[in-house]
Short mmCIF file of C-alpha atoms in Angstrom, two decimals:
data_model
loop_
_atom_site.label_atom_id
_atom_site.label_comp_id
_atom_site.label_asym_id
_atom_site.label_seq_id
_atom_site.Cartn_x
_atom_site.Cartn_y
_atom_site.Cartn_z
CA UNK S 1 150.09 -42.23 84.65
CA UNK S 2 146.33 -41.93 85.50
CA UNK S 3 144.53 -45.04 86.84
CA UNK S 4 142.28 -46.88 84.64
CA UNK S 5 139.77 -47.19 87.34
CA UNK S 6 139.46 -44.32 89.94
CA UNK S 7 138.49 -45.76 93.72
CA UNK S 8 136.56 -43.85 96.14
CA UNK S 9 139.09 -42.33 98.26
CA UNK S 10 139.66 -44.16 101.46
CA UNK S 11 138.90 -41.03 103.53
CA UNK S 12 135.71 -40.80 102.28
CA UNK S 13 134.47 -44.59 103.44
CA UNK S 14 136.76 -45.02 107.15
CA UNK S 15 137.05 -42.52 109.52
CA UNK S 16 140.39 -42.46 111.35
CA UNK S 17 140.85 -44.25 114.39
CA UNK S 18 142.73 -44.04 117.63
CA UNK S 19 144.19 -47.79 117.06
CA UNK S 20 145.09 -46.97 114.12
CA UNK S 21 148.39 -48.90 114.69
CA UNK S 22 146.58 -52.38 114.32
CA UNK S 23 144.36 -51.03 111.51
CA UNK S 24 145.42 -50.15 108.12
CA UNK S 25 144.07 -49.06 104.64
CA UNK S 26 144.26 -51.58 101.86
CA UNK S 27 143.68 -50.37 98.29
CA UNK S 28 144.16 -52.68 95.58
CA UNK S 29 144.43 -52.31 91.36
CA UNK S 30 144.92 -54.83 89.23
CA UNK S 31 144.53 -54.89 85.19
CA UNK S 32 143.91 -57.83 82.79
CA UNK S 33 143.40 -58.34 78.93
CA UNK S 34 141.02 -61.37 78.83
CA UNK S 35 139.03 -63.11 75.82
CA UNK S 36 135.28 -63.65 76.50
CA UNK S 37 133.52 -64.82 73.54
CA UNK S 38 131.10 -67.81 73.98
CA UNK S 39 133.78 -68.87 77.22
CA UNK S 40 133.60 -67.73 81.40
CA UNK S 41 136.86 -66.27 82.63
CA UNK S 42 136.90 -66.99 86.28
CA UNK S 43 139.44 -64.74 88.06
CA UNK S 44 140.67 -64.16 92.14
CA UNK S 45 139.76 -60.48 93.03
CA UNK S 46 143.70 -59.97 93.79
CA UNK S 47 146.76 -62.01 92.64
CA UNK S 48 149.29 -64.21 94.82
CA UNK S 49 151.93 -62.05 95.10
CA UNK S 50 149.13 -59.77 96.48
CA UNK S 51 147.74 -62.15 98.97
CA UNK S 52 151.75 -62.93 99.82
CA UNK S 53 152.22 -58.88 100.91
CA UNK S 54 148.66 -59.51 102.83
CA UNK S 55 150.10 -62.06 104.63
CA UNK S 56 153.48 -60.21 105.46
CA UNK S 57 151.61 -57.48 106.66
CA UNK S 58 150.86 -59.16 109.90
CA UNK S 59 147.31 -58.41 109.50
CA UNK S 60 144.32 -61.14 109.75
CA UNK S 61 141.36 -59.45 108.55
CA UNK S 62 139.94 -57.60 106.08
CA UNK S 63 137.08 -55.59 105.45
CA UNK S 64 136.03 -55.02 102.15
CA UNK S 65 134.70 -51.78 101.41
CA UNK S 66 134.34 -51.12 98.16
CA UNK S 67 135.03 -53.18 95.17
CA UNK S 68 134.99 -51.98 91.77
CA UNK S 69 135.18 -53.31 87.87
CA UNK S 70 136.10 -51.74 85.39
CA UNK S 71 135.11 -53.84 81.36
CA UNK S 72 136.75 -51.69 78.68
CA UNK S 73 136.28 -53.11 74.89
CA UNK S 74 139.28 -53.50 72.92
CA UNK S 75 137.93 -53.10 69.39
CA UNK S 76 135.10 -50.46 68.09
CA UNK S 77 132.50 -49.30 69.36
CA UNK S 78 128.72 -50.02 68.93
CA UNK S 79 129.36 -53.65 67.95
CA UNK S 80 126.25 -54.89 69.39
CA UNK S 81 127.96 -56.61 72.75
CA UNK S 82 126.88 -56.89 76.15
CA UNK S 83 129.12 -58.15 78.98
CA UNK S 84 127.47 -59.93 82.32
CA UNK S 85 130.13 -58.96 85.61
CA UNK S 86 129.35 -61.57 88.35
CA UNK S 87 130.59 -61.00 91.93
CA UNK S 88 130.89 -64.45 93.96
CA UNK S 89 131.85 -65.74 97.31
CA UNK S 90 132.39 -69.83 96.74
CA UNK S 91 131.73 -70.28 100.43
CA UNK S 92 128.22 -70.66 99.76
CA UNK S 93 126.64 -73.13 97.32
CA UNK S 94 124.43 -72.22 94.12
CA UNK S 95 122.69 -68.64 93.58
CA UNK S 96 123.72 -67.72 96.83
CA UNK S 97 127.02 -67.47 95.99
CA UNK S 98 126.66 -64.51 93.86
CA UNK S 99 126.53 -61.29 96.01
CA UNK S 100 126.39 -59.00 93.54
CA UNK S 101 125.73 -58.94 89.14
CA UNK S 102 125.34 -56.58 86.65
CA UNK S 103 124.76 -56.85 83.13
CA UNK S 104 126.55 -53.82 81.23
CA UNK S 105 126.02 -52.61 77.68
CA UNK S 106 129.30 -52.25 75.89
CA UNK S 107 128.18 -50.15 73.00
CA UNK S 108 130.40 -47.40 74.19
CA UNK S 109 133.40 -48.72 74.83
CA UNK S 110 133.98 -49.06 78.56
CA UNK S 111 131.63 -49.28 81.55
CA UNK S 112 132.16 -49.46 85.35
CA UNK S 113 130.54 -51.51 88.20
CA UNK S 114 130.85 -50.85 91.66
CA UNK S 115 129.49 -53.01 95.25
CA UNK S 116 129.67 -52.24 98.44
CA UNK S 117 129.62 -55.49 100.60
CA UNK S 118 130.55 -53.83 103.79
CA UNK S 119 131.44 -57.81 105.06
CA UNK S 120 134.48 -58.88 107.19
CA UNK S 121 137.17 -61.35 105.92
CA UNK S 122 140.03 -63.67 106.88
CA UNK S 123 142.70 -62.60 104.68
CA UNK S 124 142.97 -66.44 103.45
CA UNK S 125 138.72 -66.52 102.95
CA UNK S 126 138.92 -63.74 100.89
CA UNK S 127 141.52 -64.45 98.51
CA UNK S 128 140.47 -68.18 98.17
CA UNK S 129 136.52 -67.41 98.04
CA UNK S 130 136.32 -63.59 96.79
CA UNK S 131 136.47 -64.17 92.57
CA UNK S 132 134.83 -62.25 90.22
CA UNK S 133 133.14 -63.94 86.57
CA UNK S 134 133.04 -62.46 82.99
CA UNK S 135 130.65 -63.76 80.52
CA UNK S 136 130.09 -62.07 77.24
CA UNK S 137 127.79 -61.86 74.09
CA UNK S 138 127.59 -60.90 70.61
CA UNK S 139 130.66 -61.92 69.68
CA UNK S 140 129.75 -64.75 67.93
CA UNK S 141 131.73 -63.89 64.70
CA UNK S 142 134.60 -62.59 66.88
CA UNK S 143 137.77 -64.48 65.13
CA UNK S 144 141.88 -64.56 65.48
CA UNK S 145 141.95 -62.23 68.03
CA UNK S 146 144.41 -62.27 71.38
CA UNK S 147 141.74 -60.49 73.81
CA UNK S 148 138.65 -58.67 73.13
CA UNK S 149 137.92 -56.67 77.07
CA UNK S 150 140.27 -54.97 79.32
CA UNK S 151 139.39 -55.88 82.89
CA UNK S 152 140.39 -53.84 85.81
CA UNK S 153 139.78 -54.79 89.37
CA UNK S 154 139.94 -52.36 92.43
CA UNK S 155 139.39 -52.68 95.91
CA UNK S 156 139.21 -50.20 99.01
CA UNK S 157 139.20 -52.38 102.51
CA UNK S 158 140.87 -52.13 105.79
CA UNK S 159 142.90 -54.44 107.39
CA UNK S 160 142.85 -55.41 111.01
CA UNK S 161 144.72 -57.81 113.43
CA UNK S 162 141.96 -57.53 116.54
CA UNK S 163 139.11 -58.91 117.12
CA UNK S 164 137.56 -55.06 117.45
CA UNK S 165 137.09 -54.72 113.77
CA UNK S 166 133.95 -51.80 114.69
CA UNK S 167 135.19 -49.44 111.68
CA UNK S 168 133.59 -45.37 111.10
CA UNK S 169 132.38 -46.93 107.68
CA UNK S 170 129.63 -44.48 106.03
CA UNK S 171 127.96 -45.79 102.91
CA UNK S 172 125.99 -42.47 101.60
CA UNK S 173 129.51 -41.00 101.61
CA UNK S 174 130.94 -43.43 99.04
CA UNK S 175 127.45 -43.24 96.78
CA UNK S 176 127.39 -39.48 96.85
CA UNK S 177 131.05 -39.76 95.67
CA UNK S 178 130.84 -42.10 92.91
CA UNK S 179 127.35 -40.06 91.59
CA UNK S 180 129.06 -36.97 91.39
CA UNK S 181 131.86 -38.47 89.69
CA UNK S 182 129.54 -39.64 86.94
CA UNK S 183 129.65 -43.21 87.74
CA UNK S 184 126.66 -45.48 87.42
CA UNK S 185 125.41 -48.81 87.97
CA UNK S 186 123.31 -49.32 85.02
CA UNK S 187 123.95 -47.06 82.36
CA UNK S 188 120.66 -47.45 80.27
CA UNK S 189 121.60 -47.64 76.93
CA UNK S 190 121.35 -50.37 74.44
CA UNK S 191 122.78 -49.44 71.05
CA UNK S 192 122.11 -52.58 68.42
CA UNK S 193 122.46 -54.58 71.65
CA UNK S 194 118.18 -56.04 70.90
CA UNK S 195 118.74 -59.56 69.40
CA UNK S 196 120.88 -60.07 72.57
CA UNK S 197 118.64 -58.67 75.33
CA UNK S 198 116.49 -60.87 77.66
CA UNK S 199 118.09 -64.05 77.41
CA UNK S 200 119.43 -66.75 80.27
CA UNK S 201 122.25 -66.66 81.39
CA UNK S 202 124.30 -69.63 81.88
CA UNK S 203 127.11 -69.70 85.16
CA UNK S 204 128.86 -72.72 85.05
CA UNK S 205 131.39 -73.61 88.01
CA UNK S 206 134.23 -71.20 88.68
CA UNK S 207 137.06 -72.88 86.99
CA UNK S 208 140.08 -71.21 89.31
CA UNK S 209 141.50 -73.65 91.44
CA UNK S 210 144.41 -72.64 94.27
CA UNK S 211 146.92 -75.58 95.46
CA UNK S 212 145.93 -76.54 98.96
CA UNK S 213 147.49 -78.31 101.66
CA UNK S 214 146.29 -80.08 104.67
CA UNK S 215 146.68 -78.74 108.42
CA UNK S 216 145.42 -82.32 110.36
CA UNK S 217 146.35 -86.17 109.62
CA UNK S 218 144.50 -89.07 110.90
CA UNK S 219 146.42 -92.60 111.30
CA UNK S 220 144.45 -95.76 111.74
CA UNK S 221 145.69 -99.68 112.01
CA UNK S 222 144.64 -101.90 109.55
CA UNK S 223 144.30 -105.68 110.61
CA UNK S 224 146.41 -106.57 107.66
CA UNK S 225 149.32 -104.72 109.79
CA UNK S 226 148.73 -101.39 107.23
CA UNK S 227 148.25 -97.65 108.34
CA UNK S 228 145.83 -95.64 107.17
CA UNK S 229 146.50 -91.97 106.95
CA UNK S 230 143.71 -89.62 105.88
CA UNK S 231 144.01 -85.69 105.90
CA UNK S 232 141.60 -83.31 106.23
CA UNK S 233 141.32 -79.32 106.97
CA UNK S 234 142.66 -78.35 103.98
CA UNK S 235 143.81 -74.72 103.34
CA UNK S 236 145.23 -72.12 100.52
CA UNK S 237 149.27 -73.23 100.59
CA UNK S 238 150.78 -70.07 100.46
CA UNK S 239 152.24 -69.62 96.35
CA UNK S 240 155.79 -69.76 96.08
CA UNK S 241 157.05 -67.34 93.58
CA UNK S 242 159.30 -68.28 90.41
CA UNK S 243 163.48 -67.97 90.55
CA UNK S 244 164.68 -64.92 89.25
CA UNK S 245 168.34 -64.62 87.85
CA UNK S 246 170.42 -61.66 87.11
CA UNK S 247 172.47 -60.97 84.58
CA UNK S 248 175.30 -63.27 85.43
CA UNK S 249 172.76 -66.36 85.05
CA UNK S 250 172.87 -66.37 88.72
CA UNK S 251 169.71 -67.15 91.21
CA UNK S 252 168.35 -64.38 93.26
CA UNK S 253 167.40 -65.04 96.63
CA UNK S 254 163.73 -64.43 97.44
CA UNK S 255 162.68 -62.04 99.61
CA UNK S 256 159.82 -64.31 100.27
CA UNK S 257 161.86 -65.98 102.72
CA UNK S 258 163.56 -62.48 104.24
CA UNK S 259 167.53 -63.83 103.08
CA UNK S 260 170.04 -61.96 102.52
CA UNK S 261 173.56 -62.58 100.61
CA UNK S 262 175.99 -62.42 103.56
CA UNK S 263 180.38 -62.07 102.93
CA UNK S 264 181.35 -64.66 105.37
CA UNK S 265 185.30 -64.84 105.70
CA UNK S 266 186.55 -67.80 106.56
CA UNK S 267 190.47 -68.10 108.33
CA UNK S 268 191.78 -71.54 106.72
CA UNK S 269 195.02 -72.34 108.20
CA UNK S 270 197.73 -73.58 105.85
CA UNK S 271 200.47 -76.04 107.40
CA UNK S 272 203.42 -73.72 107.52
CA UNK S 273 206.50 -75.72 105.56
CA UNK S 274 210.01 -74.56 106.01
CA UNK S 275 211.75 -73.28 103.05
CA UNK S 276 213.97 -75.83 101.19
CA UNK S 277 217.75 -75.57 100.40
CA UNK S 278 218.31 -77.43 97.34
CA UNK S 279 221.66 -78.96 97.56
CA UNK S 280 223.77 -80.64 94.31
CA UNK S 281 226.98 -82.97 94.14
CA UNK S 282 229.48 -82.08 91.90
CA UNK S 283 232.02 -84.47 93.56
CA UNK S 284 232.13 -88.40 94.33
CA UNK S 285 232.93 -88.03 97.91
CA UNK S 286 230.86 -84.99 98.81
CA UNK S 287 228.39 -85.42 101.83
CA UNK S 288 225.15 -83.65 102.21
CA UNK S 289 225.21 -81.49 105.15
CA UNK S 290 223.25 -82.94 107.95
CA UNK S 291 221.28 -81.26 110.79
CA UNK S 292 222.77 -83.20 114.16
CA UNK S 293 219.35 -82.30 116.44
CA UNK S 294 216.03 -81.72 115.46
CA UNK S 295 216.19 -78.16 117.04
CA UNK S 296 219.79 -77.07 116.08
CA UNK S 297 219.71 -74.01 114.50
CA UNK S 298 221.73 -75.10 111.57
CA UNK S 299 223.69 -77.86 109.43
CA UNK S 300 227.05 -79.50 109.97
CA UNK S 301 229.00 -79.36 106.25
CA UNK S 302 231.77 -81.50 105.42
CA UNK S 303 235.08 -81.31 102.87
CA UNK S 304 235.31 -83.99 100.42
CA UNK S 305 238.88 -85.37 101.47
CA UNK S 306 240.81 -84.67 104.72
CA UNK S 307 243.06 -81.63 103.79
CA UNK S 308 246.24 -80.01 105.21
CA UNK S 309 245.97 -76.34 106.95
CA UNK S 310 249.59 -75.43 107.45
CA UNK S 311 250.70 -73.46 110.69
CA UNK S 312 249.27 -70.12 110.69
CA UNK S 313 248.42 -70.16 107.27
CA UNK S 314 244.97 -70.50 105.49
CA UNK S 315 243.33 -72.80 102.75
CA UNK S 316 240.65 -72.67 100.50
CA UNK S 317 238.48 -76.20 101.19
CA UNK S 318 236.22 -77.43 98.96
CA UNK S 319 232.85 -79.15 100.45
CA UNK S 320 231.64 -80.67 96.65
CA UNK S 321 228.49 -79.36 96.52
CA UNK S 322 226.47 -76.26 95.49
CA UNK S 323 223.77 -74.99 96.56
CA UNK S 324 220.32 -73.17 96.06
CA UNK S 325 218.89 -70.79 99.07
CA UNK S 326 215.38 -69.92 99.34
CA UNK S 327 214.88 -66.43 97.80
CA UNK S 328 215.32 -63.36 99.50
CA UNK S 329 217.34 -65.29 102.23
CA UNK S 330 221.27 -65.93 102.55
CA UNK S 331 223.30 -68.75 104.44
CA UNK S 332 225.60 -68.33 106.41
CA UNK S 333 228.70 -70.34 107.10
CA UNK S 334 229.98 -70.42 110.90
CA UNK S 335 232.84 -72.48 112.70
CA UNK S 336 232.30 -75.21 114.80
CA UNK S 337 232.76 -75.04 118.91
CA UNK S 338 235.31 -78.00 118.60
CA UNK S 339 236.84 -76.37 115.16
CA UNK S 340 237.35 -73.27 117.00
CA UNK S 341 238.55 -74.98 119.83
CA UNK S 342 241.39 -76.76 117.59
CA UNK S 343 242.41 -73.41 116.91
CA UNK S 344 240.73 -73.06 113.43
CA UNK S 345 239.28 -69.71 112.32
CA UNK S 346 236.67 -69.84 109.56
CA UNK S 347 237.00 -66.57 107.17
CA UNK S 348 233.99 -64.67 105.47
CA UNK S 349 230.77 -66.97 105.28
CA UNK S 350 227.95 -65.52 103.54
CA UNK S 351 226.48 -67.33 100.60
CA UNK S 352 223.79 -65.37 98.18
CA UNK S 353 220.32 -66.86 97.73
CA UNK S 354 221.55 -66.28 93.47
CA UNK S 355 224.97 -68.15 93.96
CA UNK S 356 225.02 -71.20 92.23
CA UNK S 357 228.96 -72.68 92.49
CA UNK S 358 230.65 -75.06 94.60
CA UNK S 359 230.60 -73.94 98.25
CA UNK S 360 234.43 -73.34 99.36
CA UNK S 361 235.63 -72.10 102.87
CA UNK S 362 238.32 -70.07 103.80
CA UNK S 363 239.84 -71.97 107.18
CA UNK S 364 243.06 -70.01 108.63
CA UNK S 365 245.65 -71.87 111.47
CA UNK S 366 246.21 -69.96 114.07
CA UNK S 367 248.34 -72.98 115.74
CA UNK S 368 251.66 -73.66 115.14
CA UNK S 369 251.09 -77.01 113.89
CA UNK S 370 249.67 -78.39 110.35
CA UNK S 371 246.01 -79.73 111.51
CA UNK S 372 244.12 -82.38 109.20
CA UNK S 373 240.58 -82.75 109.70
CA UNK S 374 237.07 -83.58 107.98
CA UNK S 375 234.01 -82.23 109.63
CA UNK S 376 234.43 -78.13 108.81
CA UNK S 377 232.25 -75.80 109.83
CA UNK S 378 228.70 -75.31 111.40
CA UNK S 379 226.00 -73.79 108.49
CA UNK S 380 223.09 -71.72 109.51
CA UNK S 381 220.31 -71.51 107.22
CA UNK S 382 216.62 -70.98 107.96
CA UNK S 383 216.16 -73.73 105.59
CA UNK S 384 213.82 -76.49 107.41
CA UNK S 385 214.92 -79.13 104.82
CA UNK S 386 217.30 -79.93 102.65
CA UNK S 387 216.67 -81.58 99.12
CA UNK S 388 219.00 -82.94 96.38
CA UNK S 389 218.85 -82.05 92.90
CA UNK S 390 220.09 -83.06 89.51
CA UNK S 391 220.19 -79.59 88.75
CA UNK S 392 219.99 -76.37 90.60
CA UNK S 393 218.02 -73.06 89.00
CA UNK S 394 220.48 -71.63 86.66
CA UNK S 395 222.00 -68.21 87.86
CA UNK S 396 223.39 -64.93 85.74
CA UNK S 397 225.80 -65.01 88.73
CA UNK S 398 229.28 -67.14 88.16
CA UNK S 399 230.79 -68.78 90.68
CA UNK S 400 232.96 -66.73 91.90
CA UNK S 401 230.73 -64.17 92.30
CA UNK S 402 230.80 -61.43 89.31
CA UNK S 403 228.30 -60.93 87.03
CA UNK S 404 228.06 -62.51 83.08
CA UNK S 405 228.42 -60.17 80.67
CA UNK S 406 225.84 -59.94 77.69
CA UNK S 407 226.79 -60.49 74.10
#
């Protein structure tokens, strides 16, 4: 898309230069519907966000080369309205202020005003101080409508962050430009523009304000025992753009302040709990097996009555209780040192983690004497506690081992 206002190409105003490094170009465009009727509109020659990407440039003057204004009307032609462009540097006081004016016949629809300042900036003096004012007439039966001009604003400067700001800046160059692009400073034509020709006009105060803040404090006592503080120095406070969100309703960080989203992973260590072995009694005189030491491996199970194990023979001993394993693990039923020393061998010993019956134990005599005893058998389980409940997690496994079948 072509731009509404056409600068004088930098090349044609600097000259290159061997620093170039700590000197840059700065061109600037910005575009504005206004309403001047019987009102001033009072506007800064750039924006914020544009004095924000000054600042980030690392840069701490400006030159200002060329600035340019562009008034386009946004109804028909040859209405009979002029349109006064005032360029102003609110450092100074009064009429000398204004650096530059034109008054512009809009009879034609657009018209465009250049100046050439050639003067050196801070980057903070010009955006607070640099403004440019819009008065208009004969629109004095101008009704209901959102904006009457279209206001663009250009600028062609260079930037610097030394004191050696001595730029190859040729004048003639720039005027020969814009005159043989057909651009002039006072058109002269006045089409039904009479009845408003020759009269005062009025400039009232600028009416933008920036927020400032102060860069010095001084304290005094009070004899009443009070401080006074008073500030002074004031300066622009740099303008703090609005949040943004995306499209989850969620604020995006501003680049304004250089952040950006990091992944951190965080390593949270959980307090590592032994599986439980959920134990039942289905008899009166059962015992829940009990771990001797807190680092034996395993725990010592009991039968619910003293039996008889005849002479090398065997018996099936019931302990009265069932029991639920942790998934994916089994128990495993061993015989005691002093069992085995009695001459007692325990027979088979694996229990399912999906067995949910009474725990029995094959115990075979090798002796030839009947032995009666209590404590059985040694069980090792990688269970770190055991629990009683009511009722264990029913199983499709029966207790002795086969599977139900389905109706």
């Amino acid at each position: 898309m072509q731009e509404r206002a056409s600068i004088v190409p930098a090349e044609v105003l600097d000259h290159s230069r061997r620093d170039d490094a700590h000197h840059r170009v700065y061109v600037h465009r910005s575009e504005e519907a206004v309403l001047v009727t019987s009102n001033q509109v009072d506007r800064a020659f750039i924006q914020p966000e544009s004095f924000t990407q000054l600042q980030r440039s690392g840069m701490r003057f400006l030159h200002m080369g060329v600035i340019q204004v562009r008034i386009q009307i946004l109804h028909r032609q040859e209405e009979g309205t002029l349109a006064l462009v005032v360029f102003r540097d609110n450092r100074w006081q009064g009429d000398q202020a204004i650096f530059a004016t034109m008054e512009i016949d809009l009879a034609h629809g657009s018209q465009l005003v250049y100046v050439i300042p050639d003067t050196m900036f801070t980057i903070s003096d010009f955006y607070r101080n640099i403004q440019v004012s819009i008065l208009a007439r004969g629109y004095e039966n101008w009704r209901n409508g959102e904006a009457n001009l279209l206001v663009t604003r250009g600028l062609i400067g260079r930037l610097s962050n030394t004191p050696n700001v001595g730029f190859a800046y040729e004048i003639q160059n720039v005027v020969d430009y814009l005159a043989s692009h057909g651009v002039r400073a006072l058109p002269g034509r006045s089409y039904n523009s009479r009845d408003v020709l020759g009269h005062n006009w009025v400039i009232r105060q600028s009416t933008v304000n920036f927020p400032m803040q102060p860069t010095e404090v001084n304290t005094r006592n009070i004899l009443d025992g009070s401080v006074s503080i008073q500030f002074n120095q004031y300066q622009a406070a740099t303008a703090s753009s609005p949040p943004k969100f995306n499209s989850k309703d969620e604020e995006i960080q501003s680049d304004e302040e250089e952040l950006t989203s990091h992944t951190i992973a965080v390593l949270v260590e959980e307090e590592h709990r032994s599986p439980e072995l959920l134990v039942k009694r289905i008899h009166s005189l059962a015992q829940l097996p009990i771990r001797r030491t807190p680092r034996a491996a395993g725990y010592d199970i009991s039968i619910t009555h003293a039996q008889d194990i005849p002479a090398l023979d065997r018996s099936l001993l019931s302990t009265g209780i069932c029991i639920q394993i942790p998934q994916n693990t089994y128990a495993r039923i061993a015989p005691r040192s002093s069992t085995a020393l009695r001459g007692i061998i325990i027979m088979g010993g694996v229990i399912d983690s999906d067995y949910r019956g009474e725990v029995k134990v094959m115990a075979f005599n090798t002796t030839n004497e009947d032995i009666i005893f209590r404590i059985l058998a040694y069980w090792e389980t990688i269970a770190g506690e055991i629990r009683e409940e009511e009722e264990p997690e029913q199983s499709k496994r029966t207790p002795s081992g086969s599977l139900q079948k389905k109706n």
